[in-house]
Structures are given as structure tokens and as C-alpha cells.
Short mmCIF file of C-alpha atoms in Angstrom, two decimals:
data_model
loop_
_atom_site.label_atom_id
_atom_site.label_comp_id
_atom_site.label_asym_id
_atom_site.label_seq_id
_atom_site.Cartn_x
_atom_site.Cartn_y
_atom_site.Cartn_z
CA MET A 1 -98.75 7.47 129.79
CA ASN A 2 -99.26 4.96 132.56
CA LYS A 3 -97.20 1.94 133.60
CA LEU A 4 -99.02 -0.39 131.18
CA HIS A 5 -98.24 1.95 128.32
CA PHE A 6 -94.52 1.87 129.15
CA ILE A 7 -94.58 -1.93 129.22
CA LEU A 8 -96.37 -2.06 125.86
CA LEU A 9 -93.90 0.44 124.39
CA GLY A 10 -91.03 -1.75 125.61
CA VAL A 11 -92.60 -4.84 124.03
CA ALA A 12 -93.04 -2.99 120.71
CA ILE A 13 -89.40 -1.89 120.74
CA VAL A 14 -88.24 -5.44 121.50
CA ILE A 15 -90.30 -6.78 118.55
CA ALA A 16 -88.71 -4.20 116.22
CA VAL A 17 -85.21 -5.01 117.49
CA ILE A 18 -85.82 -8.74 116.91
CA PHE A 19 -86.58 -7.96 113.25
CA LEU A 20 -83.50 -5.73 113.04
CA SER A 21 -81.32 -8.61 114.23
CA PHE A 22 -82.34 -10.83 111.28
CA SER A 23 -79.59 -11.86 108.84
CA SER A 24 -79.70 -10.43 105.32
CA GLU A 25 -80.77 -13.83 103.98
CA ARG A 26 -83.68 -13.99 106.41
CA MET A 27 -84.72 -10.45 105.54
CA ARG A 28 -84.63 -11.38 101.85
CA SER A 29 -86.76 -14.42 102.58
CA TRP A 30 -89.36 -12.26 104.40
CA GLN A 31 -89.39 -9.82 101.49
CA SER A 32 -89.81 -12.71 99.07
CA GLY A 33 -92.86 -13.81 101.10
CA TYR A 34 -94.28 -10.28 101.01
CA LEU A 35 -93.81 -10.16 97.22
CA ARG A 36 -95.56 -13.50 96.85
CA VAL A 37 -98.55 -12.30 98.88
CA SER A 38 -98.62 -8.94 97.07
CA ASN A 39 -98.19 -10.40 93.61
CA PRO A 40 -101.93 -10.30 92.64
CA ALA A 41 -102.22 -6.69 93.87
CA LEU A 42 -99.04 -5.65 92.04
CA GLN A 43 -100.17 -7.36 88.82
CA ALA A 44 -103.57 -5.66 89.06
CA GLY A 45 -101.90 -2.30 89.68
CA SER A 46 -99.60 -2.87 86.72
CA ALA A 47 -102.55 -3.70 84.45
CA ILE A 48 -104.44 -0.55 85.51
CA SER A 49 -101.31 1.58 85.14
CA GLY A 50 -100.73 0.09 81.66
CA GLN A 51 -104.27 0.95 80.60
CA VAL A 52 -103.87 4.55 81.80
CA GLU A 53 -100.56 4.83 79.93
CA LYS A 54 -102.11 3.46 76.74
CA LEU A 55 -104.91 5.99 77.03
CA GLN A 56 -102.39 8.84 77.42
CA LYS A 57 -100.38 7.62 74.41
CA GLY A 58 -103.60 7.35 72.40
CA LEU A 59 -104.49 10.96 73.18
CA LYS A 60 -101.04 12.13 72.07
CA THR A 61 -101.41 10.27 68.78
CA LEU A 62 -104.77 11.92 68.31
CA ASP A 63 -103.14 15.34 68.67
CA GLU A 64 -100.64 14.49 65.96
CA LEU A 65 -103.33 13.22 63.67
CA GLU A 66 -105.37 16.36 64.22
CA ALA A 67 -102.39 18.54 63.20
CA GLU A 68 -101.66 16.50 60.08
CA ASN A 69 -105.18 15.90 58.93
CA ALA A 70 -107.11 18.97 60.01
CA ALA A 71 -109.53 18.82 57.12
CA LEU A 72 -110.30 15.12 57.49
CA VAL A 73 -110.63 15.27 61.27
CA ALA A 74 -113.53 17.65 61.03
CA SER A 75 -115.53 15.34 58.81
CA ASN A 76 -114.54 11.85 59.89
CA ASN A 77 -114.22 11.29 63.65
CA GLU A 78 -115.07 7.63 63.47
CA LEU A 79 -112.38 6.83 60.91
CA ARG A 80 -109.80 8.76 62.90
CA ALA A 81 -110.48 6.74 66.05
CA ALA A 82 -110.10 3.47 64.13
CA SER A 83 -106.84 4.68 62.59
CA GLN A 84 -105.53 5.59 66.00
CA LEU A 85 -106.26 2.11 67.32
CA VAL A 86 -104.48 0.48 64.38
CA GLY A 87 -101.49 2.80 64.87
CA GLY A 88 -101.22 1.76 68.53
CA LEU A 89 -101.31 -1.94 67.64
CA GLU A 90 -98.72 -1.45 64.88
CA ASN A 91 -96.31 0.22 67.29
CA GLU A 92 -96.78 -2.56 69.81
CA ASN A 93 -96.20 -5.14 67.06
CA LYS A 94 -92.99 -3.39 65.94
CA ARG A 95 -91.72 -3.22 69.50
CA LEU A 96 -92.39 -6.92 70.14
CA ARG A 97 -90.82 -7.90 66.79
CA ALA A 98 -87.70 -5.95 67.67
CA SER A 99 -87.54 -7.67 71.04
CA LEU A 100 -87.94 -11.14 69.49
CA ASP A 101 -85.23 -10.35 66.95
CA TYR A 102 -82.88 -9.36 69.75
CA ARG A 103 -83.70 -12.58 71.55
CA GLU A 104 -82.64 -14.57 68.48
CA ARG A 105 -79.43 -12.55 67.95
CA SER A 106 -78.28 -12.69 71.56
CA ALA A 107 -75.51 -15.08 72.61
CA PHE A 108 -77.18 -15.57 75.99
CA LYS A 109 -80.20 -17.57 77.07
CA LEU A 110 -82.78 -14.88 77.68
CA LEU A 111 -86.05 -15.00 79.58
CA PRO A 112 -88.52 -12.28 78.49
CA ALA A 113 -90.10 -10.33 81.36
CA GLN A 114 -92.17 -7.23 81.88
CA ILE A 115 -91.68 -4.42 84.33
CA VAL A 116 -94.51 -4.55 86.88
CA SER A 117 -93.64 -1.40 88.83
CA ARG A 118 -90.83 0.99 89.74
CA ASP A 119 -89.62 1.55 93.30
CA ALA A 120 -91.56 4.29 95.09
CA SER A 121 -88.68 5.09 97.43
CA SER A 122 -86.56 8.18 96.97
CA TRP A 123 -83.16 6.64 97.71
CA TRP A 124 -83.05 3.46 95.66
CA ASN A 125 -83.57 2.72 91.98
CA THR A 126 -85.24 -0.64 91.59
CA ALA A 127 -88.02 -2.17 89.54
CA LYS A 128 -90.15 -5.28 89.86
CA ILE A 129 -90.44 -7.80 87.00
CA ASN A 130 -93.07 -10.49 86.53
CA ARG A 131 -90.63 -13.43 86.67
CA GLY A 132 -89.32 -15.30 89.70
CA PHE A 133 -87.87 -18.60 90.82
CA GLY A 134 -90.94 -20.26 89.29
CA GLN A 135 -89.30 -19.41 85.95
CA GLU A 136 -85.78 -20.29 87.20
CA VAL A 137 -84.79 -16.68 87.88
CA ASP A 138 -82.12 -16.44 90.57
CA THR A 139 -80.52 -13.59 92.52
CA ALA A 140 -77.73 -11.61 90.82
CA GLN A 141 -78.80 -12.36 87.25
CA PRO A 142 -78.31 -9.58 84.67
CA VAL A 143 -81.39 -7.90 83.20
CA LEU A 144 -81.22 -6.09 79.86
CA THR A 145 -83.22 -4.67 76.96
CA ALA A 146 -82.47 -4.71 73.25
CA ASP A 147 -80.56 -1.45 73.81
CA GLY A 148 -78.37 -2.38 76.76
CA LEU A 149 -77.97 -3.40 80.39
CA VAL A 150 -80.77 -2.51 82.81
CA GLY A 151 -79.52 -3.99 86.10
CA ARG A 152 -79.49 -7.21 88.08
CA THR A 153 -81.92 -9.19 90.19
CA THR A 154 -81.70 -8.94 93.98
CA THR A 155 -84.72 -10.42 95.80
CA VAL A 156 -86.55 -13.22 93.96
CA SER A 157 -89.94 -14.64 94.87
CA LYS A 158 -91.97 -17.26 93.00
CA GLU A 159 -93.59 -14.96 90.43
CA ILE A 160 -91.91 -11.61 90.94
CA SER A 161 -88.35 -10.31 91.31
CA ILE A 162 -86.71 -7.05 92.28
CA VAL A 163 -84.17 -5.63 89.83
CA LEU A 164 -81.49 -3.23 91.06
CA LEU A 165 -81.25 -0.74 88.21
CA LEU A 166 -77.98 0.40 86.67
CA THR A 167 -78.92 3.95 87.67
CA ASP A 168 -78.58 3.06 91.38
CA GLU A 169 -75.36 4.00 93.12
CA ASN A 170 -75.10 0.46 94.50
CA CYS A 171 -75.19 -1.19 91.07
CA GLN A 172 -71.51 -1.19 90.12
CA VAL A 173 -70.38 -2.73 86.85
CA ALA A 174 -66.88 -3.34 85.52
CA ALA A 175 -66.85 -1.53 82.18
CA ARG A 176 -64.52 -1.00 79.24
CA VAL A 177 -64.49 1.71 76.60
CA GLU A 178 -64.74 0.58 72.99
CA GLY A 179 -61.54 0.92 70.95
CA THR A 180 -59.32 1.56 73.99
CA ASN A 181 -57.78 -0.36 76.88
CA GLU A 182 -59.60 1.84 79.37
CA GLN A 183 -61.54 0.01 82.07
CA GLY A 184 -63.39 1.40 85.06
CA ILE A 185 -66.34 0.96 87.38
CA LEU A 186 -69.68 2.26 86.16
CA SER A 187 -72.40 3.20 88.63
CA GLY A 188 -75.44 5.40 89.02
CA GLN A 189 -75.89 8.48 91.16
CA ARG A 190 -77.10 8.60 94.74
CA VAL A 191 -80.20 10.59 93.93
CA ALA A 192 -81.41 11.02 90.38
CA GLY A 193 -83.10 14.24 89.34
CA SER A 194 -84.82 12.74 86.29
CA ALA A 195 -86.15 9.49 84.89
CA THR A 196 -83.09 9.23 82.61
CA PRO A 197 -80.15 9.91 84.93
CA GLU A 198 -76.55 9.89 83.79
CA LEU A 199 -74.04 7.29 84.95
CA VAL A 200 -70.46 7.81 86.04
CA LEU A 201 -67.47 5.72 84.97
CA ASN A 202 -64.75 6.01 87.63
CA PHE A 203 -61.16 4.86 88.07
CA LEU A 204 -60.05 5.57 84.48
CA ASN A 205 -56.56 6.79 83.62
CA ARG A 206 -56.48 10.53 84.15
CA ASP A 207 -54.77 11.03 80.77
CA ALA A 208 -57.12 8.70 78.87
CA ASN A 209 -58.10 10.15 75.53
CA LEU A 210 -61.83 9.53 75.70
CA GLN A 211 -64.10 11.39 73.33
CA PRO A 212 -67.85 11.99 73.55
CA GLY A 213 -69.73 9.33 71.58
CA MET A 214 -67.43 6.41 72.45
CA LYS A 215 -69.36 3.33 73.47
CA VAL A 216 -69.06 1.62 76.85
CA PHE A 217 -69.57 -2.13 77.34
CA THR A 218 -69.45 -4.55 80.25
CA ALA A 219 -65.89 -5.79 80.80
CA GLY A 220 -66.96 -9.22 82.01
CA VAL A 221 -64.17 -9.67 84.55
CA SER A 222 -63.71 -13.06 86.15
CA GLY A 223 -66.43 -13.91 88.68
CA ALA A 224 -68.52 -10.88 87.75
CA VAL A 225 -72.32 -10.91 87.55
CA PHE A 226 -72.39 -9.39 84.06
CA PRO A 227 -71.03 -11.16 80.96
CA ALA A 228 -68.70 -9.19 78.66
CA GLY A 229 -69.97 -7.17 75.73
CA ILE A 230 -73.34 -5.88 76.95
CA PRO A 231 -73.83 -2.23 75.89
CA LEU A 232 -73.91 0.15 78.86
CA GLY A 233 -73.98 3.56 77.25
CA VAL A 234 -72.16 6.29 75.41
CA ILE A 235 -69.55 8.68 76.81
CA LYS A 236 -70.89 12.20 77.12
CA GLU A 237 -68.03 13.93 78.88
CA PHE A 238 -64.59 13.08 80.29
CA ARG A 239 -62.83 14.92 83.08
CA ALA A 240 -59.38 14.33 84.52
CA ARG A 241 -59.27 14.44 88.32
CA GLU A 242 -56.32 14.60 90.66
CA LEU A 243 -55.65 10.87 90.74
CA ASP A 244 -57.86 9.35 88.07
CA GLY A 245 -60.26 10.14 85.25
CA GLN A 246 -64.04 10.14 85.34
CA ALA A 247 -66.45 9.90 82.42
CA VAL A 248 -70.12 10.83 82.39
CA VAL A 249 -72.05 8.15 80.49
CA GLU A 250 -75.48 8.35 78.94
CA PRO A 251 -77.20 4.96 79.49
CA ALA A 252 -77.85 2.79 76.45
CA ALA A 253 -81.21 1.58 77.79
CA ASP A 254 -84.00 4.14 78.05
CA PHE A 255 -84.84 4.06 81.77
CA SER A 256 -87.81 6.37 81.31
CA LYS A 257 -89.59 3.82 79.10
CA LEU A 258 -88.72 0.46 80.60
CA ASP A 259 -91.38 -2.03 79.64
CA ASP A 260 -90.12 -5.31 78.16
CA VAL A 261 -86.82 -6.67 79.49
CA PHE A 262 -84.86 -9.96 79.43
CA VAL A 263 -83.27 -11.86 82.28
CA VAL A 264 -79.92 -13.41 81.30
CA GLN A 265 -79.89 -16.99 82.51
CA GLY A 266 -76.54 -18.12 81.07
CA SER A 267 -75.03 -18.97 77.69
CA LYS A 268 -77.10 -20.71 75.01
CA MET B 1 -113.26 -0.35 114.97
CA ILE B 2 -114.34 0.26 111.38
CA ARG B 3 -111.84 3.11 111.06
CA ALA B 4 -109.05 0.93 112.42
CA ILE B 5 -109.82 -1.83 109.91
CA VAL B 6 -110.04 0.68 107.05
CA LEU B 7 -106.75 2.24 108.17
CA VAL B 8 -104.98 -1.14 108.06
CA ALA B 9 -106.39 -1.86 104.60
CA ALA B 10 -105.54 1.67 103.46
CA VAL B 11 -101.89 1.34 104.50
CA TYR B 12 -101.47 -1.84 102.45
CA THR B 13 -103.32 -0.34 99.47
CA ALA B 14 -101.24 2.85 99.70
CA LEU B 15 -97.99 0.85 99.68
CA ILE B 16 -99.06 -0.87 96.46
CA ALA B 17 -100.48 2.34 94.92
CA GLN B 18 -97.29 4.30 95.67
CA GLU B 19 -95.39 2.04 93.28
CA PHE B 20 -97.56 3.18 90.39
CA ILE B 21 -97.45 6.92 91.12
CA PRO B 22 -94.83 8.33 88.75
CA PRO B 23 -92.10 10.59 90.16
CA VAL B 24 -92.86 14.31 90.00
CA GLY B 25 -90.57 16.01 87.49
CA PHE B 26 -90.77 19.55 88.88
CA LEU B 27 -89.88 18.24 92.36
CA GLY B 28 -86.57 16.82 91.11
CA GLY B 29 -88.12 13.42 90.41
CA ALA B 30 -89.36 13.02 94.01
CA HIS B 31 -91.74 10.16 94.82
CA LEU B 32 -94.98 10.92 96.63
CA LEU B 33 -95.64 9.01 99.84
CA LEU B 34 -99.10 8.20 101.18
CA VAL B 35 -98.26 5.86 104.06
CA PRO B 36 -96.93 8.48 106.55
CA VAL B 37 -100.15 10.50 106.10
CA LEU B 38 -102.27 7.46 106.89
CA PHE B 39 -100.06 6.51 109.81
CA CYS B 40 -100.37 10.00 111.33
CA TYR B 41 -104.13 9.73 111.18
CA GLY B 42 -103.95 6.37 112.98
CA ALA B 43 -101.45 7.65 115.55
CA LEU B 44 -103.74 10.57 116.41
CA TRP B 45 -106.98 8.60 116.32
CA LEU B 46 -106.22 5.21 117.87
CA SER B 47 -105.72 4.43 121.55
CA PHE B 48 -102.11 3.86 122.69
CA PRO B 49 -102.05 0.02 122.53
CA THR B 50 -103.83 -0.04 119.16
CA MET B 51 -101.49 2.66 117.87
CA LEU B 52 -98.47 0.54 118.81
CA ALA B 53 -99.87 -2.46 116.92
CA PHE B 54 -100.65 -0.17 113.97
CA ALA B 55 -97.10 1.26 114.07
CA LEU B 56 -95.57 -2.24 114.02
CA PHE B 57 -97.83 -3.26 111.14
CA THR B 58 -97.11 -0.11 109.11
CA GLY B 59 -93.39 -0.31 109.79
CA LEU B 60 -93.14 -3.99 108.88
CA LEU B 61 -95.00 -3.54 105.59
CA SER B 62 -92.99 -0.40 104.71
CA ASP B 63 -89.71 -2.18 105.38
CA LEU B 64 -90.74 -5.21 103.34
CA ALA B 65 -91.80 -2.99 100.45
CA PHE B 66 -88.59 -0.91 100.41
CA LEU B 67 -86.01 -3.39 101.71
CA HIS B 68 -82.79 -3.05 99.73
CA VAL B 69 -80.65 -6.17 99.98
CA ILE B 70 -77.51 -6.28 97.83
CA GLY B 71 -75.55 -9.46 98.34
CA ASP B 72 -75.07 -9.70 102.10
CA ARG B 73 -75.55 -5.98 102.68
CA VAL B 74 -78.79 -4.35 103.84
CA GLU B 75 -78.88 -0.54 103.81
CA ILE B 76 -81.87 -0.07 106.11
CA GLY B 77 -82.76 -3.25 107.93
CA LEU B 78 -86.13 -4.87 108.43
CA GLY B 79 -87.53 -3.42 111.68
CA TRP B 80 -86.12 0.07 111.36
CA SER B 81 -89.42 1.61 110.16
CA MET B 82 -91.21 -0.25 112.96
CA LEU B 83 -89.02 1.57 115.47
CA PHE B 84 -89.53 4.87 113.65
CA TYR B 85 -93.32 4.61 113.63
CA VAL B 86 -93.45 3.40 117.25
CA PHE B 87 -91.51 6.48 118.42
CA VAL B 88 -93.37 8.91 116.16
CA GLY B 89 -96.72 7.46 117.20
CA THR B 90 -95.79 7.75 120.87
CA ALA B 91 -94.76 11.37 120.34
CA LEU B 92 -98.08 12.17 118.65
CA GLN B 93 -100.28 10.54 121.30
CA PRO B 94 -100.42 13.59 123.63
CA LEU B 95 -102.08 15.52 120.77
CA ARG B 96 -104.80 12.90 120.45
CA PRO B 97 -107.42 14.66 122.64
CA LEU B 98 -107.10 17.85 120.61
CA PHE B 99 -107.27 15.92 117.34
CA ARG B 100 -110.40 14.08 118.44
CA GLU B 101 -112.02 17.40 119.22
CA GLY B 102 -111.78 18.17 115.50
CA ARG B 103 -108.44 19.96 115.15
CA TRP B 104 -107.67 18.61 111.66
CA GLU B 105 -104.67 20.91 111.20
CA ILE B 106 -102.73 18.82 113.75
CA HIS B 107 -102.92 15.86 111.38
CA CYS B 108 -101.96 18.07 108.47
CA LEU B 109 -98.82 19.45 110.15
CA ALA B 110 -97.89 16.07 111.63
CA SER B 111 -98.12 14.40 108.20
CA GLY B 112 -95.72 16.91 106.65
CA ALA B 113 -93.29 16.74 109.57
CA VAL B 114 -93.32 12.93 109.82
CA THR B 115 -92.80 12.52 106.04
CA LEU B 116 -89.85 14.91 106.16
CA LEU B 117 -88.40 13.22 109.23
CA LEU B 118 -88.81 9.76 107.69
CA LEU B 119 -87.00 10.75 104.49
CA LEU B 120 -84.31 12.69 106.32
CA SER B 121 -83.55 9.79 108.64
CA GLN B 122 -83.57 7.30 105.74
CA TYR B 123 -81.18 9.48 103.77
CA THR B 124 -78.87 9.91 106.76
CA MET B 125 -78.72 6.13 107.19
CA VAL B 126 -78.03 5.62 103.48
CA CYS B 127 -75.19 8.18 103.65
CA LEU B 128 -73.72 6.54 106.74
CA ARG B 129 -73.81 3.14 105.03
CA ARG B 130 -72.20 4.47 101.85
CA GLY B 131 -69.59 6.46 103.72
CA SER B 132 -70.15 9.91 102.27
CA PHE B 133 -72.68 12.70 102.72
CA LEU B 134 -73.94 14.61 99.69
CA PHE B 135 -76.55 17.35 99.71
CA ASP B 136 -77.88 19.42 96.83
CA GLY B 137 -81.12 20.85 95.47
CA THR B 138 -82.30 17.52 94.07
CA ILE B 139 -81.86 15.79 97.42
CA PHE B 140 -83.60 18.66 99.19
CA TRP B 141 -86.65 18.32 96.91
CA HIS B 142 -86.65 14.55 97.33
CA MET B 143 -87.40 15.25 101.01
CA ALA B 144 -89.33 18.51 100.89
CA GLY B 145 -91.50 17.55 97.89
CA PRO B 146 -93.19 14.53 99.52
CA ALA B 147 -93.53 16.53 102.79
CA VAL B 148 -95.38 19.35 100.99
CA PHE B 149 -97.53 16.77 99.19
CA ALA B 150 -98.35 15.17 102.57
CA LEU B 151 -99.42 18.57 103.92
CA LEU B 152 -101.74 19.01 100.96
CA ILE B 153 -103.41 15.60 100.96
CA ALA B 154 -103.71 15.23 104.75
CA PRO B 155 -107.02 17.17 104.93
CA LEU B 156 -108.50 14.85 102.27
CA VAL B 157 -107.46 11.80 104.28
CA TYR B 158 -108.88 13.40 107.44
CA PHE B 159 -112.23 14.18 105.88
CA PHE B 160 -112.44 10.76 104.22
CA PHE B 161 -111.93 8.95 107.53
CA ASN B 162 -114.37 11.27 109.27
CA LEU B 163 -117.08 10.00 106.93
CA LEU B 164 -116.65 6.55 108.49
CA PRO B 165 -118.41 5.57 111.73
CA ALA B 166 -116.34 6.68 114.73
CA GLY B 167 -116.95 3.63 116.95
CA THR B 168 -116.95 4.06 120.74
CA PRO B 169 -117.69 7.67 121.77
CA MET B 170 -115.07 9.55 123.81
CA ARG B 171 -115.58 10.19 127.50
CA GLN B 172 -114.11 12.71 129.92
CA THR B 173 -111.51 11.04 132.18
CA SER B 174 -110.18 13.92 134.18
CA ARG B 175 -112.02 17.05 135.27
CA ARG B 176 -108.82 18.93 135.96
CA GLY B 177 -106.75 17.81 132.95
CA GLY B 178 -109.71 17.63 130.63
CA GLY B 179 -108.14 14.67 128.79
CA LEU B 180 -110.37 12.60 126.57
CA THR B 181 -110.08 8.87 126.05
CA ARG B 182 -112.08 5.99 124.73
#
């Protein structure tokens, strides 16, 4: 390395340090700009990924049909393929109907959204949805499915938003256990070993009589992001610790199959 | 020049593509990373000034893609990956003459080591921010899995880029040291 190289290295370090000195709001604004620029690429990637997934699901259905209809499969390949296509559309129709029904039943104003992608980093659990401030989505708005809470929005750009998933250690929700006065803080784990990680409900009474199968809902404390009554999960295990009790909770929403979600934008 | 342009495009494409690669179940749900492999190729191929620009570009895009802002709190700030890639790139530069002579295994080993170092340093920062340090088999595989994957795909990246025109040929700069430069 010569003198010029040292000067260039110094300049590069200074540039990096300037970025590091940005406020969190400025960093969020830069990330929002990046999401806006990357939106077409992310949407294209999501479409390709969706097609691949559909193809995989189709092949699985074909296996089932082969097992059930061995005799017919041998003689009627064309009919089987058509049946498979209809089956796929029927499932999609059922899923969308269920989602629409939930939208009608809900006490909140809900904005339907789709998951574009999941975070590729190892240390954070986030997902991107195809709604942004163009559709009046704001930061810190709850996101849920028909089954339960999914997380909350963090960075919002015009057409795309980042959702901090409930399975992330940083996503902490005030929760209450159905049929009891027990309240605690629900959060994810630091590093999840599977696509459907368990959650932990901390700060419970150590002598709380919690049984597996009891449902957990958002407590909706004053000033909280999440309204009361959103399903969070089901208690799987309770253990008393030295000072408090801790429950292991199985999430209500299926995090391995997140597809259609809703952003809660306030009461109807 | 062509390789440099393709490298820049490849880093952006890899950042987008990474989001659609599902986590690997048998590696404890680890995510596979492509960007460190591409960066190592650039760090070993490009001249020092170009490498610095490439490191800033790669770091900025990586930070923007993975930035985690919760309320007013940022776990790993914008600019941290820029610093990481600048230092790693500088450390790899002395190996550049050997690499340009065709020693592909340097890129392979560097990709694995840099991926591991990146994840280890990210995890350390996350632990410092959250105030507790946890370590178990799942966390180990979340670091080692992507590093092993980087080792495996690095030769493919190397041979792909070697298919592209090399640009300016290398010349001998020092008879005694035998260093090569562009």
C-alpha cells in the first residue's frame, strides 16, 4: 500500500462513519428510498417465487391423486392434470373466501396485503408486504391473519413495508391469558431453529395455574401498538422460575405459510 | 471493466435473490448468503481504489437491505457493513497477485471466512445491543451453515466471472517482489 492508498482508505472510513452518525429517522428514510427503488425487483422476485411454490404444491397434489386413483392415473393423464388445476383453484378460492369473511367479522379497519418476501438475515425475523404509505400504511401498525397476530410495521415506503414478525425477540406484546387475570410480555426467540418457532410469555406469576391449551390474546394496554383481543397463540408449557413464571406459547398464525395478511388501520 | 460492472449488478441481484431463498432446515433454519462471496471475488480481483468503491457500494446496499429500525433504536446502523467490507477488502488485497495468477482456492477460503466473520460480528453486535449473550447449536449453524455454503459456491462464482472478458492485462511491477498490478 502506498500513500495514496492510505488516503483513499481514510476517505472510505470517513464516508462509512458519516452514515453511521445518521439518526434512526434518517436511516429509516434511506431504507424507505431503497425499498422504493427495489420495489419492481422485489415484486418480480415474489411473482417468480410464487410460481415455483405453486408448481411444487401441484406436484404434491399429483402424488396424492396417484395414490388414490392408481387405476385411473394409468389410463387418463390428461383428465388428471385438469383435475389438479381445478383443485388448486378451489383451494385458492377457499383461502380467499376465508380471508374476506374474516375481514367482514373483524372490529378493525383492515387493509389486505400480501407477503412479498421474508428477511434473508439470520438475526432478525421480518417480512415485506406489498402495501406502503401510498395505501395509508404507517409505522407501528399491527399486521395479522385470520388466525392471529403476525407483527407490526417498522419501515414504510410508498408501495412496500417491512413487518417485524411476532417471532422476533424485539417484537414484544403485552398479553393476557384467557380465563385468568394473568398478564405478561410475549416475545419471540433470538434465533429460531425452524419456520414455526415458539414464543415465550414472561413476567407471569410464578404460581399461576396455567394449563396447556389455554389461549393467549393481546392485552391492549393503554398506548400500546396492538389493540386488545387479537389471538396470539396457545400455551404449550408453563414453568415457574425463581421470581416469576414463564409460558411457552405456540403462535396462532402459521409463520411457515404466511401469504395473505391484513394491516390494522384503526377501528371501523 | 466488464467484470466490475457485472460484479456491481450481481451484488444488487444477489441481495434481492437472497430474500427468496428459503432457510435451510437441516442447518437450523440458516439463511444462505451470496453477497460475501461476490464481494470476496471483487476484493481479490479489483485494484485498491476500485475495491474501496465496491466495498462502500456493497456495504451500503447490505445495510439498507437488512437495516432493523424499531422505534428510535437501530441494532446495526447504516454504515457498519461499509466499514466491515472496507477492512476485509483491504486485508484481502495482498492476496490479489496470487488470485490473479489463477489460485481460485484463495477466493473459496476467503468467502467462507468472510461469511463467518460477518455473521459472527453481526451476532456479537446484536447481543451487545440486547444485553445478553446466548450461544447454542442453532446459533452455531446460523453462522457455520452460510459459511460452508459460501465455500461450496465460491468456485462456481469464480468460474462464472472467469468466463467474462478480463479487461486490462496485468503487468509485472517489481522484479524483486514479483507483484502484479493493472
